[in-house]
Amino acid sequence: MMLETADREQDVFGAISHPARRRMLDLLVEGDRSVKGIAGHFEMSRPAVSQHLRILLDAGLVSEKRQGRERHYRLVPEQLAPVREWIAHYEQFWDDRLQRLQQHLSKKGQK
Amino acid sequence: MTDAIRREILIPQPQEQVWQAIADSESLAEWMFPNDFEPRIGHQFTFHVPPNPKVNFEGLVVECEVLECSPPELLSFSWSAGGPVQDTRVTFQLVPASEGTRILFEHTGFDLSHPFGEHAFKGAGAGWTNMLKQLTSVVADRAAGR
């Protein structure tokens, strides 16, 4: 069960490791889009775009819906939680350090 | 979504004083960790995060190299702590303000494809996430003066 969680998280991190896929997520933040609507923003071929979308889909970061002959994609932002948590550890670390820097300086100022 | 940590803080002290606190080995030891920092580009140094047996944390050595050093404005060094945190970049930018100094802090370059890689959930739960949790409590302990 622990391992499943790790695998799922691995998928999410892997999915956003590619700049093109991060850009796709950025586009979907603005609203749902068709493959065509997404492909228009990229130089790559349509199959390449579809392959990237497949990876996002497998990681659960986007959902897919057929509308007539077209597939529409929607962002599933909740799936980014592991990334947020991971970054949060570091933010906590630096928040603490920066607070200590402030203390260090105010102590010096009193001398 | 972001793979960067950014913070902006305002400190009442003048720029020169803040620079002394971030670009001096002794001062850095006081609010960061013991180190052999020197304020010149290309200098390689390490931070030694001390062990804390209480929380089963073995300590950590962070490998760094000074990338930019323009007193009293800009200090930037690489930050490699292993696993997904390899060749990340820590930057302090100091901007004079009427009420003191603004510190623009940034930590960028996390390898988001690899955070739960080798370290992840292997062995007796000694994952990276765990280690960071422990690191956080070590830090809290130190801050509390224990």
Coordinates of C-alpha atoms in Angstrom, one line a residue:
Chain A
M1 CA 0.0 0.0 0.0
M2 CA 2.9 2.3 0.9
L3 CA 4.5 1.2 -2.4
E4 CA 1.4 2.1 -4.4
T5 CA 1.4 5.6 -2.9
A6 CA 5.1 5.9 -3.8
D7 CA 4.4 4.7 -7.4
R8 CA 1.5 7.2 -7.8
E9 CA 3.7 10.0 -6.6
Q10 CA 6.5 8.9 -8.8
D11 CA 4.1 9.2 -11.8
V12 CA 3.1 12.7 -10.8
F13 CA 6.7 13.9 -10.5
G14 CA 7.7 12.2 -13.7
A15 CA 4.7 13.7 -15.5
I16 CA 5.7 17.3 -14.6
S17 CA 9.4 16.7 -15.2
H18 CA 9.0 17.6 -18.9
P19 CA 8.8 21.3 -19.7
A20 CA 6.2 20.7 -22.5
R21 CA 3.9 18.9 -20.1
R22 CA 4.2 21.7 -17.5
R23 CA 3.3 24.1 -20.3
M24 CA 0.3 21.9 -21.1
L25 CA -0.8 22.1 -17.5
D26 CA -0.4 25.9 -17.6
L27 CA -2.7 26.0 -20.6
L28 CA -5.3 23.9 -18.9
V29 CA -5.3 26.1 -15.8
E30 CA -6.9 28.7 -18.1
G31 CA -9.7 26.2 -19.0
D32 CA -10.5 22.9 -20.7
R33 CA -9.0 22.4 -24.1
S34 CA -9.2 20.0 -27.0
V35 CA -6.0 18.2 -28.3
K36 CA -6.2 20.6 -31.2
G37 CA -6.4 23.6 -28.9
I38 CA -3.3 22.3 -27.0
A39 CA -1.3 21.3 -30.1
G40 CA -1.7 24.8 -31.5
H41 CA 0.7 26.1 -28.8
F42 CA 3.5 23.6 -29.6
E43 CA 5.9 23.0 -32.5
M44 CA 5.7 19.3 -32.0
S45 CA 3.6 16.8 -34.0
R46 CA 0.1 16.0 -33.0
P47 CA 1.0 12.4 -32.0
A48 CA 3.8 13.8 -29.8
V49 CA 1.3 16.1 -28.1
S50 CA -1.1 13.1 -27.6
Q51 CA 1.7 11.1 -26.1
H52 CA 2.5 13.8 -23.6
L53 CA -1.2 14.1 -22.7
R54 CA -1.3 10.3 -22.2
I55 CA 1.4 10.6 -19.6
L56 CA -0.5 13.4 -17.8
L57 CA -3.6 11.3 -18.0
D58 CA -1.9 8.2 -16.5
A59 CA -0.6 10.3 -13.6
G60 CA -4.2 11.6 -13.0
L61 CA -3.2 15.2 -13.6
V62 CA -5.7 15.6 -16.4
S63 CA -9.0 14.0 -17.2
E64 CA -10.3 13.3 -20.7
K65 CA -13.7 13.6 -22.1
R66 CA -15.0 12.9 -25.6
Q67 CA -17.1 15.6 -27.2
G68 CA -18.2 14.4 -30.6
R69 CA -15.0 13.5 -32.5
E70 CA -12.8 15.5 -30.2
R71 CA -11.2 14.7 -26.9
H72 CA -11.2 17.5 -24.3
Y73 CA -8.8 17.7 -21.4
R74 CA -9.3 19.2 -18.0
L75 CA -6.8 19.8 -15.2
V76 CA -7.1 17.8 -12.0
P77 CA -5.2 20.2 -9.7
E78 CA -5.7 18.0 -6.6
Q79 CA -3.3 15.5 -8.0
L80 CA -0.4 18.0 -7.6
A81 CA -0.6 17.6 -3.8
P82 CA 2.5 15.4 -3.5
V83 CA 4.5 18.1 -5.3
R84 CA 3.2 20.8 -3.1
E85 CA 4.0 18.8 0.0
W86 CA 7.5 18.0 -1.2
I87 CA 8.2 21.7 -1.8
A88 CA 6.5 22.6 1.5
H89 CA 9.2 20.7 3.3
Y90 CA 11.8 22.9 1.8
E91 CA 9.8 26.1 2.3
Q92 CA 9.6 25.2 6.0
F93 CA 13.3 24.7 6.1
W94 CA 14.0 28.1 4.5
D95 CA 11.3 29.9 6.4
D96 CA 13.0 28.7 9.6
R97 CA 16.5 29.7 8.4
L98 CA 15.3 33.2 7.3
Q99 CA 13.7 33.7 10.6
R100 CA 17.0 32.8 12.2
L101 CA 18.8 35.3 10.0
Q102 CA 16.4 38.0 11.3
Q103 CA 17.2 37.0 14.8
H104 CA 20.9 37.0 14.1
L105 CA 20.7 40.5 12.7
S106 CA 18.6 42.0 15.5
K107 CA 21.0 40.5 18.0
K108 CA 23.9 42.2 16.2
G109 CA 22.0 45.5 16.1
Q110 CA 21.7 45.6 19.8
K111 CA 25.4 45.4 20.4
Chain B
M1 CA 2.7 24.9 -9.8
T2 CA 6.3 25.7 -9.2
D3 CA 9.6 24.0 -8.7
A4 CA 11.0 27.1 -7.0
I5 CA 10.9 28.5 -3.5
R6 CA 10.7 32.3 -3.3
R7 CA 10.6 34.5 -0.3
E8 CA 10.7 38.2 0.2
I9 CA 11.5 39.6 3.6
L10 CA 12.1 43.1 4.9
I11 CA 14.8 43.5 7.5
P12 CA 15.3 46.7 9.5
Q13 CA 19.1 46.6 9.2
P14 CA 21.0 48.4 6.4
Q15 CA 22.2 46.4 3.4
E16 CA 25.9 46.3 4.4
Q17 CA 24.9 44.6 7.7
V18 CA 22.7 42.1 6.1
W19 CA 25.5 41.3 3.6
Q20 CA 27.8 40.6 6.5
A21 CA 25.3 38.1 7.9
I22 CA 24.9 36.1 4.7
A23 CA 28.5 36.4 3.2
D24 CA 30.5 35.5 6.3
S25 CA 31.3 32.0 7.5
E26 CA 30.9 32.7 11.2
S27 CA 27.6 34.5 10.7
L28 CA 26.4 31.7 8.4
A29 CA 27.2 29.1 11.1
E30 CA 25.0 31.0 13.5
W31 CA 21.8 31.0 11.4
M32 CA 22.5 28.2 8.9
F33 CA 25.0 25.5 9.8
P34 CA 28.8 25.0 10.3
N35 CA 30.5 25.7 7.1
D36 CA 33.8 26.7 5.3
F37 CA 32.2 29.4 3.2
E38 CA 34.3 32.1 1.5
P39 CA 32.8 35.0 -0.4
R40 CA 34.4 34.4 -3.8
I41 CA 33.1 33.0 -7.0
G42 CA 34.1 29.4 -7.6
H43 CA 34.8 28.6 -4.0
Q44 CA 33.6 25.2 -3.0
F45 CA 32.3 24.7 0.5
T46 CA 30.0 22.5 2.6
F47 CA 27.3 23.0 5.2
H48 CA 27.3 20.3 7.9
V49 CA 23.8 19.7 9.1
P50 CA 24.5 18.1 12.5
P51 CA 23.1 14.7 13.4
N52 CA 20.3 14.3 15.9
P53 CA 20.2 10.8 17.4
K54 CA 16.9 11.7 19.1
V55 CA 15.0 11.7 15.9
N56 CA 17.3 9.1 14.2
F57 CA 18.8 11.7 11.8
E58 CA 22.4 11.0 10.8
G59 CA 23.3 14.4 9.7
L60 CA 23.8 15.7 6.2
V61 CA 26.5 17.4 4.2
V62 CA 25.4 19.9 1.7
E63 CA 27.9 20.5 -1.1
C64 CA 28.0 24.1 -2.4
E65 CA 29.8 26.3 -4.8
V66 CA 29.7 30.1 -4.9
L67 CA 28.2 31.1 -8.3
E68 CA 27.7 34.8 -7.9
C69 CA 29.1 37.2 -5.3
S70 CA 28.6 40.9 -5.8
P71 CA 28.8 42.7 -2.4
P72 CA 26.6 44.0 -1.0
E73 CA 23.9 43.0 -3.4
L74 CA 23.9 39.4 -4.7
L75 CA 25.0 36.1 -3.4
S76 CA 24.2 32.8 -5.1
F77 CA 25.5 29.3 -4.5
S78 CA 24.8 25.8 -5.7
W79 CA 23.2 23.4 -3.2
S80 CA 23.6 19.7 -3.6
A81 CA 22.2 17.5 -0.9
G82 CA 21.9 14.3 -2.9
G83 CA 18.8 12.6 -4.4
P84 CA 16.5 15.0 -6.1
V85 CA 18.3 18.0 -4.6
Q86 CA 21.3 18.0 -6.8
D87 CA 22.7 21.2 -8.3
T88 CA 19.9 23.3 -7.1
R89 CA 20.6 27.0 -6.7
V90 CA 20.2 29.3 -3.7
T91 CA 20.1 33.0 -4.3
F92 CA 20.0 36.0 -1.9
Q93 CA 19.4 39.4 -3.5
L94 CA 19.6 42.4 -1.2
V95 CA 17.8 45.6 -2.2
P96 CA 18.1 48.7 -0.1
A97 CA 14.7 50.0 1.1
S98 CA 13.8 53.2 3.0
E99 CA 13.0 51.0 6.1
G100 CA 16.0 48.8 5.8
T101 CA 16.8 46.0 3.4
R102 CA 14.6 43.8 1.3
I103 CA 15.9 40.2 0.9
L104 CA 14.7 38.4 -2.2
F105 CA 15.4 34.8 -1.5
E106 CA 15.1 32.0 -4.1
H107 CA 15.8 28.3 -4.2
T108 CA 15.4 26.8 -7.7
G109 CA 16.3 23.8 -9.8
F110 CA 14.7 20.9 -7.9
D111 CA 14.6 17.8 -10.0
L112 CA 10.9 17.1 -9.8
S113 CA 11.2 13.9 -11.8
H114 CA 13.3 12.2 -9.1
P115 CA 12.2 13.2 -5.6
F116 CA 11.0 9.9 -4.5
G117 CA 13.6 8.0 -6.6
E118 CA 16.2 6.0 -4.8
H119 CA 15.6 7.6 -1.5
A120 CA 11.9 7.0 -1.6
F121 CA 10.2 4.7 0.7
K122 CA 13.0 2.3 0.6
G123 CA 14.5 0.4 3.6
A124 CA 12.9 1.1 6.9
G125 CA 10.9 4.1 5.8
A126 CA 14.1 6.2 5.5
G127 CA 12.6 8.1 2.6
W128 CA 13.6 11.5 1.5
T129 CA 10.3 12.9 2.8
N130 CA 11.0 11.3 6.2
M131 CA 14.5 12.7 6.2
L132 CA 13.2 16.2 5.6
K133 CA 10.7 15.9 8.4
Q134 CA 13.5 14.9 10.7
L135 CA 15.6 17.7 9.3
T136 CA 12.8 20.1 10.1
S137 CA 12.6 18.9 13.7
V138 CA 16.4 19.2 14.0
V139 CA 16.1 22.7 12.9
A140 CA 13.3 23.4 15.3
D141 CA 15.3 21.9 18.1
R142 CA 18.2 24.2 17.3
A143 CA 16.0 27.2 17.1
A144 CA 14.6 26.4 20.5
G145 CA 18.2 26.4 21.8
R146 CA 18.2 22.7 22.7

